[in-house]
Amino acid sequence: MSFSSDAGKSGLDAFWMPFTANRQFKAEPRMLTSAEGMYYTNDKGEKVLDGTAGLWCVNAGHGRREISEAVARQVAQLDYAPPFQMGHPLAFEFAERLTEHTPGNLNHVFFTNSGSESVETALKIAIAYHRARGEGTRQRLIGREKGYHGVNFGGISVGGIPNNRKVYGSLLNGVDHLPHTLNIKLNAFTKGLPENGIELADELEKIVALHDASNIAAVIVEPMSGSGGVIMPPKGYLRRLREITRRHGILLIFDEVITGFGRVGEAFASTRWDVVPDIITTAKGLTNGAIPMGAVFVSDEIHDTFMQGPENMIELFHGYTYSGHPVGAAAGLATLDIYERDGLFQRTIEMESYFEEAVHSLKGLPNVIDIRNTGLVAAVELAARDGKPGARGYEVFKNAYEHGVMVRCTMDILAMSPPLIIEKPHIDQLVGTLENAIRATE
Ligand code: PXG
C-alpha cells in the first residue's frame, strides 16, 4: 500500500490524528506497516530503526510471538468478561504477578486502559482516601511545571505543559505546581542525575505553608519527566519530596507511565532511585504496547482504608468497562514473562554506560546545548531558531527518519528511548544517524 500526497483523495482525511500537525503529515505521510525486533518497516519497504520503543512503550521490542500468541489464544477463549461484580482468572493472576515487582508495600492493583486513565484513577483514589479517613478537607493536588500526566482533565490540571492546558478552560480547582528541575545553565551535559537542584523540592514547603497541609491530598510527579523533555531528578530530590510529603500526611504519587518496566533500570524508577511513593501509575510497557492497558499500584494502607464498612457495599465508585480486560491481562502476563526471562530491567543497566557514552559524543555539534540521559533514555536539546521554536528539532527528526532512524522530537528536544533489547550496533546506528542529521541541519 502506498499513499499519495493528496490527503482528500488518498483516504487520509477522516482520521483526525492525535498530537499531530494533520495537514503537514497528510501532505507527506510517514506510514509504518510492520515491525520486528528493533525495526519498523514503512510503506516504501524501508527499514526504520525504532529509537523510541514506539512511543516509550515497546520495551521488549517488536513482534514478540509470545505476546501475539497469548492474545490470539485469549481472545478465542474468553474475549470479554465484565469486571464489575464478576471476575476472570487472568486479571487476578496478572495483578499478583505485578506486585512481585512493585516497591515497598504497593501490593494492590487497579486496572485501567491508558496512562491518562491511570492518572485520573490515582488522583481520585488520593482524594477519596483522605475522606475515608475523616480528612475530607484534603482535596488540593500538586503537580509540577513541565509535567505530563496524560490528557484528561485531572491530568492536564496537574500537568505543566502549557499547550496541553491553555485552550481547555478552567481545569480542576485547587491545583498548585512545583517548579520543574531543568537547569541547563548549571547542569548542562550531566551524565545521569544532576548534582544541582535538590532544594527545588523545598518549594513544596512553601505551598504547604500557603494552603496548610490539612487541605492538600497529594503531590504527583514523574520521577523523570518524559514528554516535558527528558528532565532528570536532581540527586536527592525525590527523597526530599518523600520526606516532606510524609511529614505533612500528603500522598506521593509517582507517574511511572514512561519510567515503569525498565526504562531507567529496575522495574520502576522508584526502585532504581530507592524512594517509595504511596501510589504508582503505569501503562505503556505494561503490555509492551501490544494491547492498550494501564495499572495503578496502591499501598496496603490506602487499599485497606477503603476495605471497611458493610461488606455488601462497593468500596470505590470507580472503574472502566475494560478494567482488567482478559486480552490485556493475557498480553501483560506474556510481556512480564519476557521481561523476567530475558532480564530486561537489568539489561537497561548493563547497556546504560555504552548508551551514555554514545549520546554524549554528540556534545560539541552545532546547536547542541544540552544532553541528558539515564538508563535507556536520553535527550539532545538544540538551541531554538530565532522566532521559530521547534523548527530545528523537527528538521533533525525528519532527516533522521529519512535516513532510517526514528527519534522523537518535542520542540527542539530530540528524545531517544529504544527498546531494552537494543544491541551496541543499533546504538551506533541510532546515534550516528542523529549526528549526521544534526550536522545537516542549519
Ligand atoms: N503519564 C505519563 C508520564 C506519560 O508519559 C501519560 C501519563 C498518558 O498516557 P496515555 O496512555 O494516556 O497516552 C503519558 C503518555 C511524548 C509523548 O511525546 C508521551 C506520552 C504520550 C504522548 C506523547 O513523549 N506519554
PDB file of C-alpha atoms in Angstrom, residues 208-427:
ATOM      1  CA  VAL A 208       2.108  23.692  52.288  1.00  0.00           C
ATOM      2  CA  ALA A 209       2.644  26.879  54.294  1.00  0.00           C
ATOM      3  CA  LEU A 210       0.304  28.762  51.967  1.00  0.00           C
ATOM      4  CA  HIS A 211      -2.593  26.316  51.989  1.00  0.00           C
ATOM      5  CA  ASP A 212      -1.954  24.272  55.139  1.00  0.00           C
ATOM      6  CA  ALA A 213      -1.325  20.546  54.909  1.00  0.00           C
ATOM      7  CA  SER A 214      -4.871  19.831  56.048  1.00  0.00           C
ATOM      8  CA  ASN A 215      -6.078  20.969  52.614  1.00  0.00           C
ATOM      9  CA  ILE A 216      -3.620  19.014  50.473  1.00  0.00           C
ATOM     10  CA  ALA A 217      -4.323  15.495  49.188  1.00  0.00           C
ATOM     11  CA  ALA A 218      -1.370  14.560  47.015  1.00  0.00           C
ATOM     12  CA  VAL A 219       1.722  15.504  45.068  1.00  0.00           C
ATOM     13  CA  ILE A 220       2.112  13.896  41.646  1.00  0.00           C
ATOM     14  CA  VAL A 221       5.397  13.902  39.723  1.00  0.00           C
ATOM     15  CA  GLU A 222       7.114  11.819  37.084  1.00  0.00           C
ATOM     16  CA  PRO A 223      10.319  10.536  38.728  1.00  0.00           C
ATOM     17  CA  MET A 224      11.936  11.533  35.412  1.00  0.00           C
ATOM     18  CA  SER A 225       9.882  13.817  33.157  1.00  0.00           C
ATOM     19  CA  GLY A 226       9.484  12.215  29.748  1.00  0.00           C
ATOM     20  CA  SER A 227       7.345  14.297  27.387  1.00  0.00           C
ATOM     21  CA  GLY A 228       8.369  17.545  29.049  1.00  0.00           C
ATOM     22  CA  GLY A 229      11.859  16.987  27.649  1.00  0.00           C
ATOM     23  CA  VAL A 230      13.586  14.085  29.439  1.00  0.00           C
ATOM     24  CA  ILE A 231      14.269  16.010  32.636  1.00  0.00           C
ATOM     25  CA  MET A 232      16.159  14.218  35.388  1.00  0.00           C
ATOM     26  CA  PRO A 233      15.509  14.462  39.098  1.00  0.00           C
ATOM     27  CA  PRO A 234      18.493  16.150  40.765  1.00  0.00           C
ATOM     28  CA  LYS A 235      20.342  13.898  43.211  1.00  0.00           C
ATOM     29  CA  GLY A 236      18.400  13.625  46.476  1.00  0.00           C
ATOM     30  CA  TYR A 237      15.361  15.498  45.104  1.00  0.00           C
ATOM     31  CA  LEU A 238      12.883  12.612  45.073  1.00  0.00           C
ATOM     32  CA  ARG A 239      13.911  11.526  48.557  1.00  0.00           C
ATOM     33  CA  ARG A 240      13.349  15.030  49.863  1.00  0.00           C
ATOM     34  CA  LEU A 241       9.895  15.169  48.255  1.00  0.00           C
ATOM     35  CA  ARG A 242       9.172  11.900  50.034  1.00  0.00           C
ATOM     36  CA  GLU A 243      10.303  13.280  53.386  1.00  0.00           C
ATOM     37  CA  ILE A 244       8.240  16.452  53.074  1.00  0.00           C
ATOM     38  CA  THR A 245       5.080  14.691  51.887  1.00  0.00           C
ATOM     39  CA  ARG A 246       5.355  12.110  54.657  1.00  0.00           C
ATOM     40  CA  ARG A 247       5.868  14.760  57.310  1.00  0.00           C
ATOM     41  CA  HIS A 248       2.667  16.512  56.236  1.00  0.00           C
ATOM     42  CA  GLY A 249       0.484  13.447  55.617  1.00  0.00           C
ATOM     43  CA  ILE A 250       0.364  14.207  51.882  1.00  0.00           C
ATOM     44  CA  LEU A 251       0.301  11.266  49.469  1.00  0.00           C
ATOM     45  CA  LEU A 252       3.126  10.997  46.947  1.00  0.00           C
ATOM     46  CA  ILE A 253       2.187   9.688  43.509  1.00  0.00           C
ATOM     47  CA  PHE A 254       4.896   8.689  41.047  1.00  0.00           C
ATOM     48  CA  ASP A 255       3.679   8.734  37.469  1.00  0.00           C
ATOM     49  CA  GLU A 256       5.765   5.901  36.016  1.00  0.00           C
ATOM     50  CA  VAL A 257       3.918   5.574  32.716  1.00  0.00           C
ATOM     51  CA  ILE A 258       7.268   6.074  30.975  1.00  0.00           C
ATOM     52  CA  THR A 259       9.763   5.083  33.665  1.00  0.00           C
ATOM     53  CA  GLY A 260       7.926   1.871  34.588  1.00  0.00           C
ATOM     54  CA  PHE A 261       9.016  -1.510  33.248  1.00  0.00           C
ATOM     55  CA  GLY A 262      12.714  -0.990  32.878  1.00  0.00           C
ATOM     56  CA  ARG A 263      13.215   2.324  31.106  1.00  0.00           C
ATOM     57  CA  VAL A 264      15.619   3.670  33.753  1.00  0.00           C
ATOM     58  CA  GLY A 265      16.673   0.229  35.017  1.00  0.00           C
ATOM     59  CA  GLU A 266      14.828  -1.952  37.568  1.00  0.00           C
ATOM     60  CA  ALA A 267      11.087  -2.449  37.143  1.00  0.00           C
ATOM     61  CA  PHE A 268      10.352   1.041  38.444  1.00  0.00           C
ATOM     62  CA  ALA A 269      12.251   4.314  38.870  1.00  0.00           C
ATOM     63  CA  SER A 270      11.098   4.106  42.465  1.00  0.00           C
ATOM     64  CA  THR A 271      13.251   1.005  42.925  1.00  0.00           C
ATOM     65  CA  ARG A 272      16.211   2.323  40.940  1.00  0.00           C
ATOM     66  CA  TRP A 273      16.311   5.548  42.925  1.00  0.00           C
ATOM     67  CA  ASP A 274      15.181   3.997  46.187  1.00  0.00           C
ATOM     68  CA  VAL A 275      12.209   6.204  47.024  1.00  0.00           C
ATOM     69  CA  VAL A 276       8.858   4.531  47.643  1.00  0.00           C
ATOM     70  CA  PRO A 277       5.737   6.603  46.869  1.00  0.00           C
ATOM     71  CA  ASP A 278       2.183   5.791  48.024  1.00  0.00           C
ATOM     72  CA  ILE A 279       0.805   5.268  44.522  1.00  0.00           C
ATOM     73  CA  ILE A 280       2.420   4.454  41.160  1.00  0.00           C
ATOM     74  CA  THR A 281       0.682   4.961  37.822  1.00  0.00           C
ATOM     75  CA  THR A 282       1.672   2.879  34.783  1.00  0.00           C
ATOM     76  CA  ALA A 283       0.622   1.890  31.246  1.00  0.00           C
ATOM     77  CA  LYS A 284       2.739   1.591  28.052  1.00  0.00           C
ATOM     78  CA  GLY A 285       5.382  -1.069  28.861  1.00  0.00           C
ATOM     79  CA  LEU A 286       2.797  -2.943  30.961  1.00  0.00           C
ATOM     80  CA  THR A 287       1.738  -4.837  27.824  1.00  0.00           C
ATOM     81  CA  ASN A 288       4.694  -3.907  25.613  1.00  0.00           C
ATOM     82  CA  GLY A 289       2.287  -1.568  23.830  1.00  0.00           C
ATOM     83  CA  ALA A 290       0.528  -4.504  22.168  1.00  0.00           C
ATOM     84  CA  ILE A 291      -2.851  -4.018  23.874  1.00  0.00           C
ATOM     85  CA  PRO A 292      -3.928  -0.738  25.493  1.00  0.00           C
ATOM     86  CA  MET A 293      -3.798  -1.175  29.261  1.00  0.00           C
ATOM     87  CA  GLY A 294      -2.796   0.715  32.384  1.00  0.00           C
ATOM     88  CA  ALA A 295      -2.366  -0.143  36.054  1.00  0.00           C
ATOM     89  CA  VAL A 296      -2.292   1.836  39.289  1.00  0.00           C
ATOM     90  CA  PHE A 297      -0.335   0.388  42.217  1.00  0.00           C
ATOM     91  CA  VAL A 298      -1.571   1.333  45.657  1.00  0.00           C
ATOM     92  CA  SER A 299      -0.127   0.800  49.131  1.00  0.00           C
ATOM     93  CA  ASP A 300      -1.662  -1.592  51.661  1.00  0.00           C
ATOM     94  CA  GLU A 301      -2.505   1.344  53.876  1.00  0.00           C
ATOM     95  CA  ILE A 302      -4.535   3.143  51.187  1.00  0.00           C
ATOM     96  CA  HIS A 303      -6.243  -0.026  49.985  1.00  0.00           C
ATOM     97  CA  ASP A 304      -7.108  -1.213  53.489  1.00  0.00           C
ATOM     98  CA  THR A 305      -8.611   2.153  54.374  1.00  0.00           C
ATOM     99  CA  PHE A 306     -11.278   1.514  51.744  1.00  0.00           C
ATOM    100  CA  MET A 307     -11.950  -2.073  52.880  1.00  0.00           C
ATOM    101  CA  GLN A 308     -14.172  -1.058  55.765  1.00  0.00           C
ATOM    102  CA  GLY A 309     -17.899  -0.638  56.300  1.00  0.00           C
ATOM    103  CA  PRO A 310     -20.594  -3.110  55.225  1.00  0.00           C
ATOM    104  CA  GLU A 311     -19.222  -5.884  53.041  1.00  0.00           C
ATOM    105  CA  ASN A 312     -22.060  -5.618  50.540  1.00  0.00           C
ATOM    106  CA  MET A 313     -21.097  -2.019  49.725  1.00  0.00           C
ATOM    107  CA  ILE A 314     -18.955  -1.066  46.726  1.00  0.00           C
ATOM    108  CA  GLU A 315     -15.843   0.467  48.305  1.00  0.00           C
ATOM    109  CA  LEU A 316     -14.776   2.668  45.387  1.00  0.00           C
ATOM    110  CA  PHE A 317     -17.241   4.023  42.850  1.00  0.00           C
ATOM    111  CA  HIS A 318     -14.779   3.970  40.003  1.00  0.00           C
ATOM    112  CA  GLY A 319     -13.815   1.613  37.179  1.00  0.00           C
ATOM    113  CA  TYR A 320     -13.822   1.106  33.428  1.00  0.00           C
ATOM    114  CA  THR A 321     -15.717  -1.314  31.197  1.00  0.00           C
ATOM    115  CA  TYR A 322     -12.331  -2.674  30.210  1.00  0.00           C
ATOM    116  CA  SER A 323     -10.570  -2.658  33.613  1.00  0.00           C
ATOM    117  CA  GLY A 324      -8.509  -5.863  33.719  1.00  0.00           C
ATOM    118  CA  HIS A 325      -9.626  -6.859  30.203  1.00  0.00           C
ATOM    119  CA  PRO A 326      -8.851 -10.552  29.580  1.00  0.00           C
ATOM    120  CA  VAL A 327      -6.924  -9.871  26.378  1.00  0.00           C
ATOM    121  CA  GLY A 328      -4.934  -7.074  28.031  1.00  0.00           C
ATOM    122  CA  ALA A 329      -4.169  -9.298  31.005  1.00  0.00           C
ATOM    123  CA  ALA A 330      -3.008 -12.087  28.665  1.00  0.00           C
ATOM    124  CA  ALA A 331      -0.738  -9.643  26.819  1.00  0.00           C
ATOM    125  CA  GLY A 332       0.566  -8.303  30.125  1.00  0.00           C
ATOM    126  CA  LEU A 333       1.360 -11.743  31.538  1.00  0.00           C
ATOM    127  CA  ALA A 334       3.215 -12.722  28.364  1.00  0.00           C
ATOM    128  CA  THR A 335       5.102  -9.410  28.497  1.00  0.00           C
ATOM    129  CA  LEU A 336       6.077  -9.937  32.114  1.00  0.00           C
ATOM    130  CA  ASP A 337       7.319 -13.444  31.244  1.00  0.00           C
ATOM    131  CA  ILE A 338       9.651 -11.904  28.662  1.00  0.00           C
ATOM    132  CA  TYR A 339      10.893  -9.139  30.966  1.00  0.00           C
ATOM    133  CA  GLU A 340      11.662 -11.711  33.672  1.00  0.00           C
ATOM    134  CA  ARG A 341      13.114 -14.445  31.472  1.00  0.00           C
ATOM    135  CA  ASP A 342      15.340 -12.083  29.458  1.00  0.00           C
ATOM    136  CA  GLY A 343      16.287  -9.961  32.485  1.00  0.00           C
ATOM    137  CA  LEU A 344      15.404  -6.825  30.532  1.00  0.00           C
ATOM    138  CA  PHE A 345      15.233  -4.478  33.513  1.00  0.00           C
ATOM    139  CA  GLN A 346      18.812  -5.406  34.446  1.00  0.00           C
ATOM    140  CA  ARG A 347      19.806  -5.199  30.792  1.00  0.00           C
ATOM    141  CA  THR A 348      18.977  -1.479  30.845  1.00  0.00           C
ATOM    142  CA  ILE A 349      21.643  -1.023  33.488  1.00  0.00           C
ATOM    143  CA  GLU A 350      24.146  -3.168  31.595  1.00  0.00           C
ATOM    144  CA  MET A 351      23.702  -1.085  28.429  1.00  0.00           C
ATOM    145  CA  GLU A 352      23.498   2.264  30.214  1.00  0.00           C
ATOM    146  CA  SER A 353      27.165   3.286  30.062  1.00  0.00           C
ATOM    147  CA  TYR A 354      27.623   2.399  26.376  1.00  0.00           C
ATOM    148  CA  PHE A 355      24.458   4.326  25.529  1.00  0.00           C
ATOM    149  CA  GLU A 356      25.589   7.214  27.727  1.00  0.00           C
ATOM    150  CA  GLU A 357      28.996   7.492  26.074  1.00  0.00           C
ATOM    151  CA  ALA A 358      27.402   7.296  22.617  1.00  0.00           C
ATOM    152  CA  VAL A 359      24.858  10.054  23.181  1.00  0.00           C
ATOM    153  CA  HIS A 360      27.351  12.324  24.959  1.00  0.00           C
ATOM    154  CA  SER A 361      29.669  12.021  21.949  1.00  0.00           C
ATOM    155  CA  LEU A 362      27.243  14.480  20.290  1.00  0.00           C
ATOM    156  CA  LYS A 363      28.447  17.252  22.604  1.00  0.00           C
ATOM    157  CA  GLY A 364      30.103  19.973  20.552  1.00  0.00           C
ATOM    158  CA  LEU A 365      27.934  19.505  17.435  1.00  0.00           C
ATOM    159  CA  PRO A 366      26.347  22.669  16.052  1.00  0.00           C
ATOM    160  CA  ASN A 367      23.394  23.980  18.110  1.00  0.00           C
ATOM    161  CA  VAL A 368      23.585  21.239  20.753  1.00  0.00           C
ATOM    162  CA  ILE A 369      23.043  22.978  24.118  1.00  0.00           C
ATOM    163  CA  ASP A 370      22.456  20.013  26.429  1.00  0.00           C
ATOM    164  CA  ILE A 371      22.466  16.221  26.558  1.00  0.00           C
ATOM    165  CA  ARG A 372      20.666  14.342  29.332  1.00  0.00           C
ATOM    166  CA  ASN A 373      20.459  10.606  29.983  1.00  0.00           C
ATOM    167  CA  THR A 374      19.739   7.802  32.386  1.00  0.00           C
ATOM    168  CA  GLY A 375      19.069   4.099  31.825  1.00  0.00           C
ATOM    169  CA  LEU A 376      17.984   3.690  28.206  1.00  0.00           C
ATOM    170  CA  VAL A 377      16.606   7.171  27.745  1.00  0.00           C
ATOM    171  CA  ALA A 378      18.357  10.273  26.509  1.00  0.00           C
ATOM    172  CA  ALA A 379      17.648  13.698  25.060  1.00  0.00           C
ATOM    173  CA  VAL A 380      19.671  16.049  22.929  1.00  0.00           C
ATOM    174  CA  GLU A 381      18.484  19.630  23.248  1.00  0.00           C
ATOM    175  CA  LEU A 382      19.131  22.054  20.400  1.00  0.00           C
ATOM    176  CA  ALA A 383      19.052  25.822  20.518  1.00  0.00           C
ATOM    177  CA  ALA A 384      15.792  27.098  19.042  1.00  0.00           C
ATOM    178  CA  ARG A 385      15.957  29.078  15.827  1.00  0.00           C
ATOM    179  CA  ASP A 386      15.202  32.760  16.318  1.00  0.00           C
ATOM    180  CA  GLY A 387      11.420  33.227  16.263  1.00  0.00           C
ATOM    181  CA  LYS A 388      10.834  29.621  15.190  1.00  0.00           C
ATOM    182  CA  PRO A 389      10.885  27.342  18.206  1.00  0.00           C
ATOM    183  CA  GLY A 390      10.598  23.690  17.245  1.00  0.00           C
ATOM    184  CA  ALA A 391      11.594  24.124  13.585  1.00  0.00           C
ATOM    185  CA  ARG A 392      15.168  22.913  14.012  1.00  0.00           C
ATOM    186  CA  GLY A 393      14.139  19.907  16.093  1.00  0.00           C
ATOM    187  CA  TYR A 394      11.538  18.871  13.536  1.00  0.00           C
ATOM    188  CA  GLU A 395      14.021  19.092  10.672  1.00  0.00           C
ATOM    189  CA  VAL A 396      16.515  16.906  12.501  1.00  0.00           C
ATOM    190  CA  PHE A 397      13.772  14.397  13.305  1.00  0.00           C
ATOM    191  CA  LYS A 398      12.685  14.328   9.649  1.00  0.00           C
ATOM    192  CA  ASN A 399      16.229  13.962   8.364  1.00  0.00           C
ATOM    193  CA  ALA A 400      16.898  11.065  10.743  1.00  0.00           C
ATOM    194  CA  TYR A 401      13.672   9.353   9.679  1.00  0.00           C
ATOM    195  CA  GLU A 402      14.583   9.722   6.026  1.00  0.00           C
ATOM    196  CA  HIS A 403      17.862   8.020   6.878  1.00  0.00           C
ATOM    197  CA  GLY A 404      16.192   5.113   8.597  1.00  0.00           C
ATOM    198  CA  VAL A 405      16.070   6.102  12.277  1.00  0.00           C
ATOM    199  CA  MET A 406      13.061   7.127  14.342  1.00  0.00           C
ATOM    200  CA  VAL A 407      13.650   9.502  17.238  1.00  0.00           C
ATOM    201  CA  ARG A 408      11.043  11.677  18.935  1.00  0.00           C
ATOM    202  CA  CYS A 409      11.055  15.453  18.788  1.00  0.00           C
ATOM    203  CA  THR A 410       9.337  17.724  21.263  1.00  0.00           C
ATOM    204  CA  MET A 411      10.027  21.239  20.081  1.00  0.00           C
ATOM    205  CA  ASP A 412      13.835  21.353  19.827  1.00  0.00           C
ATOM    206  CA  ILE A 413      14.455  18.384  22.103  1.00  0.00           C
ATOM    207  CA  LEU A 414      15.243  15.061  20.434  1.00  0.00           C
ATOM    208  CA  ALA A 415      14.403  12.139  22.675  1.00  0.00           C
ATOM    209  CA  MET A 416      15.600   8.550  22.398  1.00  0.00           C
ATOM    210  CA  SER A 417      14.093   5.671  24.353  1.00  0.00           C
ATOM    211  CA  PRO A 418      14.843   2.492  22.414  1.00  0.00           C
ATOM    212  CA  PRO A 419      13.521  -0.980  23.170  1.00  0.00           C
ATOM    213  CA  LEU A 420      15.517  -2.541  26.013  1.00  0.00           C
ATOM    214  CA  ILE A 421      16.696  -5.346  23.701  1.00  0.00           C
ATOM    215  CA  ILE A 422      18.943  -2.850  21.892  1.00  0.00           C
ATOM    216  CA  GLU A 423      22.459  -4.042  20.954  1.00  0.00           C
ATOM    217  CA  LYS A 424      25.606  -1.922  20.582  1.00  0.00           C
ATOM    218  CA  PRO A 425      25.463  -1.770  16.735  1.00  0.00           C
ATOM    219  CA  HIS A 426      21.908  -0.379  16.996  1.00  0.00           C
ATOM    220  CA  ILE A 427      23.133   2.289  19.406  1.00  0.00           C
TER     221      ILE A 427
END
